[in-house]
XYZ file of C-alpha atoms in Angstrom:
105
model
C 0.000 0.000 0.000
C 1.302 3.439 -0.859
C 1.676 6.194 1.711
C 1.848 8.961 -0.852
C -0.127 11.912 0.434
C -0.863 10.201 3.730
C 0.267 11.270 7.173
C 3.994 10.983 7.658
C 4.641 10.657 3.925
C 6.145 14.094 3.533
C 8.130 15.102 0.514
C 11.559 16.460 1.216
C 11.847 19.899 -0.311
C 15.323 21.253 -0.868
C 16.071 24.848 -1.640
C 18.031 25.458 -4.823
C 21.405 27.076 -4.287
C 22.906 29.613 -6.685
C 26.202 28.894 -8.464
C 29.323 29.795 -6.479
C 30.425 32.514 -8.888
C 26.992 33.738 -9.916
C 25.363 33.468 -13.298
C 26.935 34.439 -16.573
C 25.519 35.020 -20.052
C 25.534 32.293 -22.647
C 27.775 32.684 -25.669
C 24.909 33.266 -28.126
C 27.200 34.645 -30.823
C 29.609 31.680 -30.492
C 32.579 33.994 -29.963
C 34.442 31.438 -27.848
C 33.061 28.321 -29.512
C 36.197 27.395 -31.537
C 38.411 27.123 -28.461
C 35.651 25.293 -26.579
C 35.483 22.713 -29.380
C 39.284 22.336 -29.316
C 39.094 21.687 -25.578
C 36.396 19.034 -25.992
C 38.421 17.341 -28.770
C 41.455 17.382 -26.475
C 39.477 15.702 -23.686
C 38.260 13.026 -26.101
C 41.789 12.473 -27.412
C 43.127 12.047 -23.866
C 40.167 9.855 -22.853
C 38.725 12.322 -20.379
C 41.978 13.048 -18.586
C 42.511 16.770 -18.146
C 46.064 16.779 -19.522
C 48.205 19.950 -19.391
C 47.449 20.574 -23.068
C 43.715 20.450 -22.312
C 44.115 22.652 -19.229
C 45.791 25.326 -21.355
C 42.842 25.204 -23.768
C 40.346 25.532 -20.910
C 42.373 28.450 -19.564
C 42.178 30.069 -23.013
C 38.426 29.473 -23.106
C 37.916 31.192 -19.758
C 40.146 34.069 -20.863
C 38.070 34.395 -24.052
C 34.886 34.616 -21.966
C 36.417 37.243 -19.684
C 37.692 39.300 -22.644
C 34.185 39.394 -24.152
C 32.386 40.151 -20.852
C 30.707 36.745 -20.825
C 31.941 36.194 -17.279
C 33.397 38.323 -14.507
C 37.094 39.083 -14.817
C 39.106 37.135 -12.256
C 42.702 36.044 -11.901
C 43.572 32.649 -13.312
C 44.981 31.733 -9.910
C 41.495 32.124 -8.389
C 40.111 29.905 -11.145
C 42.528 27.095 -10.296
C 45.373 27.803 -12.717
C 48.944 28.400 -11.594
C 51.481 30.537 -13.368
C 54.084 28.456 -15.288
C 56.990 29.698 -13.123
C 55.171 28.807 -9.920
C 54.174 25.420 -11.328
C 57.835 24.556 -11.936
C 58.838 25.676 -8.433
C 56.001 23.717 -6.812
C 56.794 20.554 -8.756
C 60.484 20.854 -7.874
C 59.585 21.086 -4.172
C 57.644 17.833 -4.364
C 60.531 15.868 -5.889
C 62.825 13.929 -3.564
C 66.348 15.221 -3.333
C 68.958 13.205 -5.153
C 71.652 11.809 -2.946
C 75.117 11.597 -4.392
C 77.469 9.009 -2.948
C 81.164 9.645 -3.177
C 83.412 6.579 -3.300
C 85.764 6.232 -0.355
C 83.962 8.648 1.958
């Protein structure tokens, strides 16, 4: 027997939450569509893995949207992208130090 609509059979109602960074206009004029398509091809070519090549394309796509006022201007660092110099420094910190053994000492 169904309890739909009966006592105790309440529906759980959740309130919708807005996106973290607000809403942004759609690209109706397809100004950034070519780079978006390149990014999607890159993801397919790398089987869904967000390779560095694909990340650079997604960074370019976001920059295109910011340049055309299709999203709020923000630093790439806030969007999850590191500067190339900082990326090299961070990756070097994570590598174990090489130990050199000197014969006879």
